[in-house]
Tab-separated table of C-alpha atoms and ligand atoms in Angstrom:
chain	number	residue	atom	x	y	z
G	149	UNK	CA	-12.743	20.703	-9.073
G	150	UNK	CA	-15.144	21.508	-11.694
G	151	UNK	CA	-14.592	25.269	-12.996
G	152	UNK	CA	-18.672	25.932	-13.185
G	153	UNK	CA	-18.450	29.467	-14.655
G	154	UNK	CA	-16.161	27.686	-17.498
G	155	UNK	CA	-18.996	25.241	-17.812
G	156	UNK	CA	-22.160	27.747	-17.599
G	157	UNK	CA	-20.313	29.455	-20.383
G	158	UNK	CA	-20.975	26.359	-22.388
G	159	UNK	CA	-24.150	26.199	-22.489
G	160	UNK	CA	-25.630	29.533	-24.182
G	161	UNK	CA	-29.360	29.603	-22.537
G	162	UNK	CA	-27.842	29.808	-18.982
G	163	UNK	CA	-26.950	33.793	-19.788
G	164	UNK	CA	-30.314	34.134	-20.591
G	165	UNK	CA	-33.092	36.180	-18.730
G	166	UNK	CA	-36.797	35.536	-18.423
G	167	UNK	CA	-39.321	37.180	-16.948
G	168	UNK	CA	-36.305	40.169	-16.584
G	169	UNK	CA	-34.294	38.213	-14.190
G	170	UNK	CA	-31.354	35.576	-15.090
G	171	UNK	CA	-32.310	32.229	-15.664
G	172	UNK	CA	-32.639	29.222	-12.931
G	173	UNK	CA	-32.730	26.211	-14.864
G	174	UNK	CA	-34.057	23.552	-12.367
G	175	UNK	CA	-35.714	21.318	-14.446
G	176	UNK	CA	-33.228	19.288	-15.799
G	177	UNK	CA	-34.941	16.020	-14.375
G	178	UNK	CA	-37.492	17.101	-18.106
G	179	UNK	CA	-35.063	17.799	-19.997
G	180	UNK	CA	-31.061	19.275	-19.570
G	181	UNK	CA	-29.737	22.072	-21.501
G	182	UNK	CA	-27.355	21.714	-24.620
G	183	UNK	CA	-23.451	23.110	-24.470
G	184	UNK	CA	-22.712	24.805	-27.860
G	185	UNK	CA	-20.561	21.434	-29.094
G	186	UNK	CA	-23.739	19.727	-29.254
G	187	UNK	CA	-25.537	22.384	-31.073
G	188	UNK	CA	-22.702	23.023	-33.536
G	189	UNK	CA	-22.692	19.114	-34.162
G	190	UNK	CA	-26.259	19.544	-35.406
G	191	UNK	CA	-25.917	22.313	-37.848
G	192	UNK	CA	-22.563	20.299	-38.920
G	193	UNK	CA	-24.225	17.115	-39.693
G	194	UNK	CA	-26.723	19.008	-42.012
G	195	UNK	CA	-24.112	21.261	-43.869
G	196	UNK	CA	-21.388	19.083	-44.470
G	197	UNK	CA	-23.078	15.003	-44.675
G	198	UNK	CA	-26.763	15.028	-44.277
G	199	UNK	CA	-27.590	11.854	-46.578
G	200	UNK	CA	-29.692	8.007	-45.646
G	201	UNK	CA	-27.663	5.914	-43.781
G	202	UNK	CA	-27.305	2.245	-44.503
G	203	UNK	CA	-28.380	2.111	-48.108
G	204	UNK	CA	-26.221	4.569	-50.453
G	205	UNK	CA	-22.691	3.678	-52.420
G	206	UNK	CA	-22.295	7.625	-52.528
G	207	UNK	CA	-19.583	8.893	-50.298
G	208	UNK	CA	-22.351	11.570	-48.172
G	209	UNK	CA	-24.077	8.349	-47.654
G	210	UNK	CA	-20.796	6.507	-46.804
G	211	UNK	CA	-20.114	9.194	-44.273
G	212	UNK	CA	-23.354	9.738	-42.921
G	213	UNK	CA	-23.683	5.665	-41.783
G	214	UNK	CA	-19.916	5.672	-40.584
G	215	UNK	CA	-20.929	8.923	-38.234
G	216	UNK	CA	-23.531	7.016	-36.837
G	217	UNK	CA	-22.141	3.679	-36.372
G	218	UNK	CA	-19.435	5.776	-34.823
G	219	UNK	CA	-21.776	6.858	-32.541
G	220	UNK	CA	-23.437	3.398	-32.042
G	221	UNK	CA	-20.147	1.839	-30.533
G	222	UNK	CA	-19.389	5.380	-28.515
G	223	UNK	CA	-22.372	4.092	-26.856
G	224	UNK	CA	-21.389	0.434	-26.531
G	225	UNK	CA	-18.442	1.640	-24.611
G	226	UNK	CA	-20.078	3.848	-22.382
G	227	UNK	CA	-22.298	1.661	-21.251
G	228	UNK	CA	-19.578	-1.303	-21.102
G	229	UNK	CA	-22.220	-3.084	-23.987
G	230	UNK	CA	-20.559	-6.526	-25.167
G	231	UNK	CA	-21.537	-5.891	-28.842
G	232	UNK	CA	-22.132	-2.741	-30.665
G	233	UNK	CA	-25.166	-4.550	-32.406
G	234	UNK	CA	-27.411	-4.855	-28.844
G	235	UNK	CA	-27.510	-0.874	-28.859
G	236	UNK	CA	-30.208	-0.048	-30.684
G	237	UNK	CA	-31.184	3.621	-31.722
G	238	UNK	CA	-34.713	4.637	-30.770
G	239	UNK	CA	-36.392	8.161	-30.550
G	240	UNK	CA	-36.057	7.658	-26.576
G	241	UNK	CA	-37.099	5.510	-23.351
G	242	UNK	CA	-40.637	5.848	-24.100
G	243	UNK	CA	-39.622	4.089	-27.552
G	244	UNK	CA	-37.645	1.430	-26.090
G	245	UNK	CA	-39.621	0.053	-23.384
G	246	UNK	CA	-42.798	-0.284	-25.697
G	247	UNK	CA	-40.327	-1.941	-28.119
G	248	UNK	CA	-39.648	-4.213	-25.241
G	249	UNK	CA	-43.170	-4.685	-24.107
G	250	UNK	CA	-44.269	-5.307	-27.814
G	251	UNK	CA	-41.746	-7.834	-28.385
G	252	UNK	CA	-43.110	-9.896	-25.053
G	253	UNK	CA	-46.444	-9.983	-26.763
G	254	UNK	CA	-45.555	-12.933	-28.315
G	255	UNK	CA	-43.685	-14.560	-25.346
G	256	UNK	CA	-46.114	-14.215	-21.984
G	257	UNK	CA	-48.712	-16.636	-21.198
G	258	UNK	CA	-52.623	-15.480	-18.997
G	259	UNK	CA	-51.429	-15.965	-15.480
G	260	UNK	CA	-47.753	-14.739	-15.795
G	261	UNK	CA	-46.405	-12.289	-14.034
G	262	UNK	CA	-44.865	-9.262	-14.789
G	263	UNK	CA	-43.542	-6.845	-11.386
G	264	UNK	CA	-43.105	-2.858	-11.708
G	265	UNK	CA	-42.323	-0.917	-8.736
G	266	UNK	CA	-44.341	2.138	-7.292
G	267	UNK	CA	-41.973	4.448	-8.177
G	268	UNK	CA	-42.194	4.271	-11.924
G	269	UNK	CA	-42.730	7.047	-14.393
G	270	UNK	CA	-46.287	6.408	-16.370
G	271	UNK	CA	-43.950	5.652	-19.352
G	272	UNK	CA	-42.517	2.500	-17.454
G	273	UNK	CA	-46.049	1.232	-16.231
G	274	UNK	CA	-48.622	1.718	-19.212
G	275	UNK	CA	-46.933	-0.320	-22.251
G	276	UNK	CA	-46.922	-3.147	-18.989
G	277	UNK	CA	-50.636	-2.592	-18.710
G	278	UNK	CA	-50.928	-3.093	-22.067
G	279	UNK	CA	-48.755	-5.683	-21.977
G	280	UNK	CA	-50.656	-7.300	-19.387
G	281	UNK	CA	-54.434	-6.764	-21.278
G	282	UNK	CA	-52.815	-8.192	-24.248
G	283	UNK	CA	-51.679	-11.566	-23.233
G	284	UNK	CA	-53.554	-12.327	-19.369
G	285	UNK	CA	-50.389	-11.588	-17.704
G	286	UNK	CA	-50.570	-10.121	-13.942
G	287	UNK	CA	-48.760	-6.786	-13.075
G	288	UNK	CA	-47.750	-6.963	-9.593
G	289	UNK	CA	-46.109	-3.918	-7.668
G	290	UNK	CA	-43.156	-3.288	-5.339
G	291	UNK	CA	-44.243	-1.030	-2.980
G	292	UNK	CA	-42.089	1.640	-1.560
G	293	UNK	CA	-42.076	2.928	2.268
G	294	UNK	CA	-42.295	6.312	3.697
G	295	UNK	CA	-39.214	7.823	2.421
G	296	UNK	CA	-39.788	6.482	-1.005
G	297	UNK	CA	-37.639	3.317	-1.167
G	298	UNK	CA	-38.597	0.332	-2.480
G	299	UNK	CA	-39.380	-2.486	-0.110
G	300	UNK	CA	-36.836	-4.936	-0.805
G	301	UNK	CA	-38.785	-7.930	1.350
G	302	UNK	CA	-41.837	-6.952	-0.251
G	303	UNK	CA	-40.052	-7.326	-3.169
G	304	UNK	CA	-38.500	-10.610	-3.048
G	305	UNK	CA	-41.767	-12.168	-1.682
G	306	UNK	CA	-43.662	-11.108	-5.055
G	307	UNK	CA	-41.339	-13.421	-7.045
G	308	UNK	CA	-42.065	-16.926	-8.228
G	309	UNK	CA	-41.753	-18.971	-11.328
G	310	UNK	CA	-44.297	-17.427	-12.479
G	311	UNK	CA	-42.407	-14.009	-12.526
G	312	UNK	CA	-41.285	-13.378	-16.386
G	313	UNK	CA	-40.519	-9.567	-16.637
G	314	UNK	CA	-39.342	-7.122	-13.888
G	315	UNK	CA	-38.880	-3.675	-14.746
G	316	UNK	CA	-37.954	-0.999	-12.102
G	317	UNK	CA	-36.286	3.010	-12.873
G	318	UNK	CA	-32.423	3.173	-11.808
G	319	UNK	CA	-33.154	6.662	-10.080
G	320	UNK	CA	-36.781	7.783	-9.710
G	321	UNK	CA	-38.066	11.246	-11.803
G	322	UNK	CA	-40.362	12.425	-9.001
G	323	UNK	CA	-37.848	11.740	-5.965
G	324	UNK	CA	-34.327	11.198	-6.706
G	325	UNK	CA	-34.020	7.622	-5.173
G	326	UNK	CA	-31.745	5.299	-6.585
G	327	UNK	CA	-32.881	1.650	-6.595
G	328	UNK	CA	-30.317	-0.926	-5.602
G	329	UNK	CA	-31.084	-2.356	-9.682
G	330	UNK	CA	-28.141	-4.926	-9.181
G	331	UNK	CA	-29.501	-6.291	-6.076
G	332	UNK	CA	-32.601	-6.427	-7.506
G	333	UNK	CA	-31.778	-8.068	-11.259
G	334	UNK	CA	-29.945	-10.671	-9.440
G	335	UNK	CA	-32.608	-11.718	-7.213
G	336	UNK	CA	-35.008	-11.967	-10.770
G	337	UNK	CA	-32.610	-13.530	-12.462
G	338	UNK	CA	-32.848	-16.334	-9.555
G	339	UNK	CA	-36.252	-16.886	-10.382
G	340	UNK	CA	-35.494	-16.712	-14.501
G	341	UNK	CA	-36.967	-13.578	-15.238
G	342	UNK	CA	-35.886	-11.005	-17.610
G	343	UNK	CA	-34.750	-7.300	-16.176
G	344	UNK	CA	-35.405	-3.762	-17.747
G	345	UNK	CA	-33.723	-0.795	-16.169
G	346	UNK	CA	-35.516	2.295	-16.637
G	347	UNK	CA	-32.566	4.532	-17.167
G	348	UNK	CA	-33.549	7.924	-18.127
G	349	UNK	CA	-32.791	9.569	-14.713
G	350	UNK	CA	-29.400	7.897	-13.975
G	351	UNK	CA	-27.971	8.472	-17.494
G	352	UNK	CA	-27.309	12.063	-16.876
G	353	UNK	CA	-25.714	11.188	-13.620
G	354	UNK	CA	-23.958	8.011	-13.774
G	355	UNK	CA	-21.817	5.733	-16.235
G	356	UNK	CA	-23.913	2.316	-16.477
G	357	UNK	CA	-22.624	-0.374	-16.836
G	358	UNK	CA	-24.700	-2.867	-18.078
G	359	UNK	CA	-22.572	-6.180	-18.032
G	360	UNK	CA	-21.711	-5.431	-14.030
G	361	UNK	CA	-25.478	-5.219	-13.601
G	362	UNK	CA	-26.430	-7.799	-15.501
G	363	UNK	CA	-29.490	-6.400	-16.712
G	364	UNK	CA	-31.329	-7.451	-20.199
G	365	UNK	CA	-33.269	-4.820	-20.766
G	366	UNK	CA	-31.337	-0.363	-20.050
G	367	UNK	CA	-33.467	2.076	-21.782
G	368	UNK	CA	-32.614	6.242	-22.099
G	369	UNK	CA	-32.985	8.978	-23.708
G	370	UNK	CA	-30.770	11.662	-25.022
G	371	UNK	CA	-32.369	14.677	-24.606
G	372	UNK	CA	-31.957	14.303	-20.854
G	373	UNK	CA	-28.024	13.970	-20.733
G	374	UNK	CA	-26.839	17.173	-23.005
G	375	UNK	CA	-28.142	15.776	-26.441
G	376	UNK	CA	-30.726	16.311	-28.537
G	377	UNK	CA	-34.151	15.609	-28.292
G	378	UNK	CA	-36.160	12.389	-29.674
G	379	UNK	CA	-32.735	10.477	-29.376
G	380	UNK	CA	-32.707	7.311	-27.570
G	381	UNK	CA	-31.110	3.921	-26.845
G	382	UNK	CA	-32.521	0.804	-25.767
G	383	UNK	CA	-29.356	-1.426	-24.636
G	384	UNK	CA	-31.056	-5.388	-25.057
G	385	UNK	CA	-28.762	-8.340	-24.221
G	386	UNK	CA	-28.026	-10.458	-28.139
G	387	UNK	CA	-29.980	-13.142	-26.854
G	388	UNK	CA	-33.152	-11.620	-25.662
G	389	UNK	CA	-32.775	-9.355	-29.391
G	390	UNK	CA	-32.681	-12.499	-31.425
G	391	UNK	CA	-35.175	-13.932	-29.652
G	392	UNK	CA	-38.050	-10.955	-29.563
G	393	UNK	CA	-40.076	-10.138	-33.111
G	394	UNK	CA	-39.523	-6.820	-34.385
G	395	UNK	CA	-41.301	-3.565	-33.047
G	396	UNK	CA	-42.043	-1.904	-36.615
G	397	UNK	CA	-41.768	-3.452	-40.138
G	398	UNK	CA	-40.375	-1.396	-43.297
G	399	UNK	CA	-37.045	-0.669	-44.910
G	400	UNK	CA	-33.873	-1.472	-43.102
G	401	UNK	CA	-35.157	-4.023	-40.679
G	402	UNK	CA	-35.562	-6.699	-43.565
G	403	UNK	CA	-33.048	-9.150	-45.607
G	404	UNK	CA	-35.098	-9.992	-47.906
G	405	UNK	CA	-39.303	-9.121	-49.348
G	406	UNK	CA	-41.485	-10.663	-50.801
G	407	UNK	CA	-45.504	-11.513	-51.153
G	408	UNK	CA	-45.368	-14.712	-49.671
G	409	UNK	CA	-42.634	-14.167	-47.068
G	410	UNK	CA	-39.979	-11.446	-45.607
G	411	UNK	CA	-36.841	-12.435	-43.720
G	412	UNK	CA	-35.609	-9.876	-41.126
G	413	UNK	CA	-32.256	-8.442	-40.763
G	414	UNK	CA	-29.728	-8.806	-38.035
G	415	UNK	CA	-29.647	-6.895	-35.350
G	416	UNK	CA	-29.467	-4.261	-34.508
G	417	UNK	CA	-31.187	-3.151	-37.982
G	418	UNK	CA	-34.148	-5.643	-37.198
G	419	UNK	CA	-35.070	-2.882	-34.706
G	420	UNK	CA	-34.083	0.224	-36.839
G	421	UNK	CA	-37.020	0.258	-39.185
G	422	UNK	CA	-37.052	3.705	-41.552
G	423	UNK	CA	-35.021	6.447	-41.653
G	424	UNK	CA	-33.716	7.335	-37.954
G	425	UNK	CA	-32.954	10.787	-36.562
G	426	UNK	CA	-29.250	10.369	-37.982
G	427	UNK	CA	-28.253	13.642	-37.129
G	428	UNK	CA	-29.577	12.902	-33.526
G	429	UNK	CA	-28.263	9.814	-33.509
G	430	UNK	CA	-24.607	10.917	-34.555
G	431	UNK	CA	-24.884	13.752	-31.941
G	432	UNK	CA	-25.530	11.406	-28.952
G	433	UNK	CA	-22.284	10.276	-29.204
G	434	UNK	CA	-21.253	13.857	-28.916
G	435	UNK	CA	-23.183	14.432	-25.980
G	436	UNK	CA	-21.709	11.570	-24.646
G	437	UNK	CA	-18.317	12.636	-25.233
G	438	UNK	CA	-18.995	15.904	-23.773
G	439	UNK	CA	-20.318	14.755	-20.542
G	440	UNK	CA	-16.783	11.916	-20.264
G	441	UNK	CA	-15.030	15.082	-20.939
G	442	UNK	CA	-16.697	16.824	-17.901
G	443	UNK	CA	-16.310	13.546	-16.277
G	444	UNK	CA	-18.674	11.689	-14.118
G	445	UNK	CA	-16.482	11.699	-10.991
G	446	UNK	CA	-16.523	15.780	-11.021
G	447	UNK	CA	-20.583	15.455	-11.958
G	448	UNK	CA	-21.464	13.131	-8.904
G	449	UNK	CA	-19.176	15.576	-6.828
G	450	UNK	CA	-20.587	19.078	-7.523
G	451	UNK	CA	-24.090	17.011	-7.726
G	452	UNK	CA	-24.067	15.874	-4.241
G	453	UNK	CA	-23.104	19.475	-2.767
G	454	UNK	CA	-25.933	21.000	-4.666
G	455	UNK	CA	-28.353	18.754	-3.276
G	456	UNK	CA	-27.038	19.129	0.545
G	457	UNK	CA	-27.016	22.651	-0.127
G	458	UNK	CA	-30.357	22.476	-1.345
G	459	UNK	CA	-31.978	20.254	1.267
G	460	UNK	CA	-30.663	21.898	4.029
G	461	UNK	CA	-31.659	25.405	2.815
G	462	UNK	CA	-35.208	24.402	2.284
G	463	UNK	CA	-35.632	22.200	5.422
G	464	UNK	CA	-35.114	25.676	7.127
G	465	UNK	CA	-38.444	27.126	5.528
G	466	UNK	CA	-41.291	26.218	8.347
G	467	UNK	CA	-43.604	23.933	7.188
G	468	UNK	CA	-41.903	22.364	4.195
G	469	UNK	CA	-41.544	18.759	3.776
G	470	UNK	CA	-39.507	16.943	1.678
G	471	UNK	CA	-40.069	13.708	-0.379
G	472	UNK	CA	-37.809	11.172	-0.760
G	473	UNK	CA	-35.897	11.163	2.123
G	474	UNK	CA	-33.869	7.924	1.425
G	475	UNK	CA	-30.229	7.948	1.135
G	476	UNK	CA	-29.152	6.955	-1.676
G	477	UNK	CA	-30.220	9.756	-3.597
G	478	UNK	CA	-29.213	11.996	-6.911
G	479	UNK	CA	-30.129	15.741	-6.992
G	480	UNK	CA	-33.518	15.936	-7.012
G	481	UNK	CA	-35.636	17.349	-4.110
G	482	UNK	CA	-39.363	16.955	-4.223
G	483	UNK	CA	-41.338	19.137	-1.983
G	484	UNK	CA	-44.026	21.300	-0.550
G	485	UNK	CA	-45.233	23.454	2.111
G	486	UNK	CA	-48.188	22.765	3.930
G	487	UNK	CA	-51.506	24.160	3.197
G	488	UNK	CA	-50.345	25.618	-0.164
G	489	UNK	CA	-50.726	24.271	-3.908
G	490	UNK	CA	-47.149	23.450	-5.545
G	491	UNK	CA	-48.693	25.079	-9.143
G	492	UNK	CA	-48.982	28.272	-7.175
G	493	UNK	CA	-45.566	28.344	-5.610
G	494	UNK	CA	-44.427	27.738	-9.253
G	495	UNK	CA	-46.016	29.896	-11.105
G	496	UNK	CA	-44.871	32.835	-8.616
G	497	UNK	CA	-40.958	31.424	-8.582
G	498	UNK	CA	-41.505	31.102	-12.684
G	499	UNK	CA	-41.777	35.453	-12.186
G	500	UNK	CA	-38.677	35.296	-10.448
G	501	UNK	CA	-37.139	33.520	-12.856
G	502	UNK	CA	-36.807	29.954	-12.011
G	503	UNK	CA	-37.840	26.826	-13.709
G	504	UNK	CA	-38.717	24.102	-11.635
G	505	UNK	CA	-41.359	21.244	-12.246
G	506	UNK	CA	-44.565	20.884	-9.927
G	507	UNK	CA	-47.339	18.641	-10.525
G	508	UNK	CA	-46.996	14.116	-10.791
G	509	UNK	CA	-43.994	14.263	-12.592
G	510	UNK	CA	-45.556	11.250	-14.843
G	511	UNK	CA	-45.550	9.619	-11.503
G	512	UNK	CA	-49.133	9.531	-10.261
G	513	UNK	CA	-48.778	6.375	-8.016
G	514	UNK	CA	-46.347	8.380	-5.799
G	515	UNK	CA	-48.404	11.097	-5.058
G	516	UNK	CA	-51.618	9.054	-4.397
G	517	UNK	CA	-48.982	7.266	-2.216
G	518	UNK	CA	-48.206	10.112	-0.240
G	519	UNK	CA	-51.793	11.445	-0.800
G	520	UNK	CA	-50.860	14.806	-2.536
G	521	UNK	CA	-51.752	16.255	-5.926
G	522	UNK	CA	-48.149	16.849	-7.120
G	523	UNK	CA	-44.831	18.351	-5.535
G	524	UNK	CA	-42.493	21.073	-6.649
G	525	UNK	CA	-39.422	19.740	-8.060
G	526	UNK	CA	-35.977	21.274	-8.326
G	527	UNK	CA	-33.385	19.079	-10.160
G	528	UNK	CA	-30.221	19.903	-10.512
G	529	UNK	CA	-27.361	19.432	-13.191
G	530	UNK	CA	-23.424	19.839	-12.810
G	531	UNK	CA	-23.444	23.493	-14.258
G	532	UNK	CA	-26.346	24.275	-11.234
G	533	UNK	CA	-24.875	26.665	-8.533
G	534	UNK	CA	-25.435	27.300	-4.919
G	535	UNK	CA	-25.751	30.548	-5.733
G	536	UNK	CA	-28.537	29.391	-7.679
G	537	UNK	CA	-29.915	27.542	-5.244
G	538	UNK	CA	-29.792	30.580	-2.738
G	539	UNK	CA	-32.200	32.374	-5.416
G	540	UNK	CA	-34.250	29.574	-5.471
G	541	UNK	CA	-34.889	29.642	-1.695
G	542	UNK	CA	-35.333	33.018	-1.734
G	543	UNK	CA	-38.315	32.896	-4.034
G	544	UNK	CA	-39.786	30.304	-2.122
G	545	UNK	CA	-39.938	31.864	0.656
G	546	UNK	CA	-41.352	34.963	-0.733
G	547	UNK	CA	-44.275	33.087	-2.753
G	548	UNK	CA	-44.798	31.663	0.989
G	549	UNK	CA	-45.218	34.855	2.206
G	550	UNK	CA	-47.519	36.037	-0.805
G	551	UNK	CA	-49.832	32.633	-0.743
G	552	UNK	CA	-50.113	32.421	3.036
W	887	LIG	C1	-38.213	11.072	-18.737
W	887	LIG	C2	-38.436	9.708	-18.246
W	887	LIG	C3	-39.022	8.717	-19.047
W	887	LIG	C4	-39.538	9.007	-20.429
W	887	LIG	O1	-38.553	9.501	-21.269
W	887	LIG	P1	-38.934	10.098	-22.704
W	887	LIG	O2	-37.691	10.803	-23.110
W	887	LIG	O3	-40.095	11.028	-22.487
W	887	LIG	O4	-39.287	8.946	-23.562
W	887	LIG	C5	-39.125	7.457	-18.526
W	887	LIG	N1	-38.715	7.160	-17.301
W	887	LIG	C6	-38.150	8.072	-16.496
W	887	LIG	C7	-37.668	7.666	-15.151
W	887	LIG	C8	-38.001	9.382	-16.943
W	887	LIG	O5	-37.462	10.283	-16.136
């Protein structure tokens, strides 16, 4: 068992107050707090080897590109990459799907198809748009069913030949549901189309692996499991890397310039274009090595009481209603209670002291879906207490009282 107080401890903005009463972080589906390793590791890297990576014979530069090549592979093995060189840095999963979605530019014909699902964060259905203006492709959706699971017959009937991309979230922002991604990238692959796993939500949650699920495309960001923010990495399969142009041109992604013609450089540097966030980049890794030092097992464990805890304690407030009520689920719960705004019931809890989301989550579809303007969401991390939750439900239920 997890020893949460040892944890909270960790992470110095849980002790804090606002509004005059202790902190309830809850929103850690926008963005998760930072234990003090991961802070220290960013004032470290900029006392002791802040220099460019990739390009100096000077030892601060020597150490500087070993730190984050360090960090590089830390990745490749967390995600079970084959080579370190198809993890490429980005400033998160915004970054790397529009890399992606760039890069098929050059590669999808008028009348292909690409399929997204219903439950996808804006960020994972605009560059497709895009996409899909640029070249004459067709976007075609996955629709999902009243307790906000994708339709896997649905699903299988939109594929043809003429299917080239499918890209679908691991676990959705706005409900919690985990797609069955392997399932799914096996039944594109069938049809030859490429995969990319929106992974932003499962990261903090889960170990992928990408080589189990087969996937070409995994995309996340840091700032969402422990590390710092405008870190990212987009995970691309060699061949699919070698085979799509580059996203940006400048220094670092080229072999060799001149007027009349510039080679590019292997990957993953023909992806890496400019200086990164190095210091962001090295402290990933830390984050990473934090959150295998918490371990995943004790994560899912203390994750899955919290959100029984939670759902249960809110299902007993009349008139709330839940969404996303499949499940396979990770702790998230979406909801609101009838007749009243979810802005209002935040901004009252936000008094109290507790920081939850309301509005589309970047996830408009859903609500026009279930015909609402937004939900309140509470998402929960590891160092997230019942006790916690217990406040939370409280406040609820007196912001019911006050708006009804
Ligand atoms: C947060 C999130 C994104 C976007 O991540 P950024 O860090 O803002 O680039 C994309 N998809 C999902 C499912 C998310 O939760």
């Amino acid at each position: 068992m997890l020893d949460i107080q040892k944890i909270r401890a960790e992470f110095p903005i849980l002790s804090q107050t606002v509004n005059g009463k202790p902190l309830v972080y809850f929103d850690n589906g926008a963005t998760s707090q930072k234990p003090q390793i991961v802070i220290d590791a960013i004032a470290k890297y900029y006392q002791e080897i802040n220099a460019n990576i990739h390009r100096g014979v000077h030892t601060l530069s020597q150490l500087a590109t070993d730190a984050y090549e360090i960090s590089r592979s830390k990745v490749q093995h967390h995600i079970n990459a084959k080579f370190a060189h198809e993890v490429l840095f980005t400033s998160g999963t915004t970054h790397g799907i529009n890399l992606v979605t760039n890069g098929f530019a050059s590669i999808l014909k008028p009348g292909d198809e690409v399929i997204v699902s219903s439950l996808e964060h804006h960020s994972n259905i605009v560059p497709w748009q895009m996409l899909c203006e640029k070249t004459g492709a067709v976007l075609r959706v996955i629709p999902m069913n009243e307790d906000g699971e994708l339709i896997m017959e649905a699903y299988e009937a939109l594929l043809s030949e003429k299917t080239k991309v499918v890209t679908v979230n691991h676990i959705s922002n706005a409900l919690g549901i985990i797609n069955p991604v392997k399932y799914m990238i096996e039944k594109a692959h069938a049809v030859g189309a490429a995969v990319l796993i929106d992974g932003a939500q499962a990261v903090p949650h889960l170990k992928p692996d990408v080589q189990d699920l087969d996937c070409d495309f995994y995309a996340f960001s840091g700032h969402k499991m422990c590390g710092p923010t405008g870190t990212g990495i987009l995970y691309g399969k060699e061949a699919w890397l070698n085979k799509l142009p580059p996203y940006q041109g400048g220094g670092e992604m080229i072999k060799e310039v001149t007027f009349e013609k510039t080679t590019y450089a292997d990957l993953p540097h023909k992806f890496e274009a400019g200086t990164p966030n190095i210091a962001g980049g090295i402290v990933l890794g830390t984050a990473i090595d934090y959150l295998n030092s918490v371990g995943f097992e004790n994560i899912q464990k203390q994750e899955e009481e919290l959100l029984a805890h939670a759902t249960k304690s809110l299902l007993e407030i009349e008139g709330l209603k839940i969404y996303g009520t499949g499940k396979n689920k990770a702790s998230v719960v979406s909801f609101n209670i009838d007749g009243i705004h979810p802005y209002d019931i935040g901004s009252i809890i936000d008094k109290l002291g507790i920081a939850v989301r309301t509005g589309h989550h970047c996830a408009q579809p859903i609500m026009n879906f279930f015909c609402i303007p937004g939900t309140i969401r509470a998402s929960f991390s590891f160092y997230n207490t019942k006790e916690e939750i217990d406040l939370m439900v409280e406040a609820v239920k007196k912001a019911k009282t006050m708006l009804s």
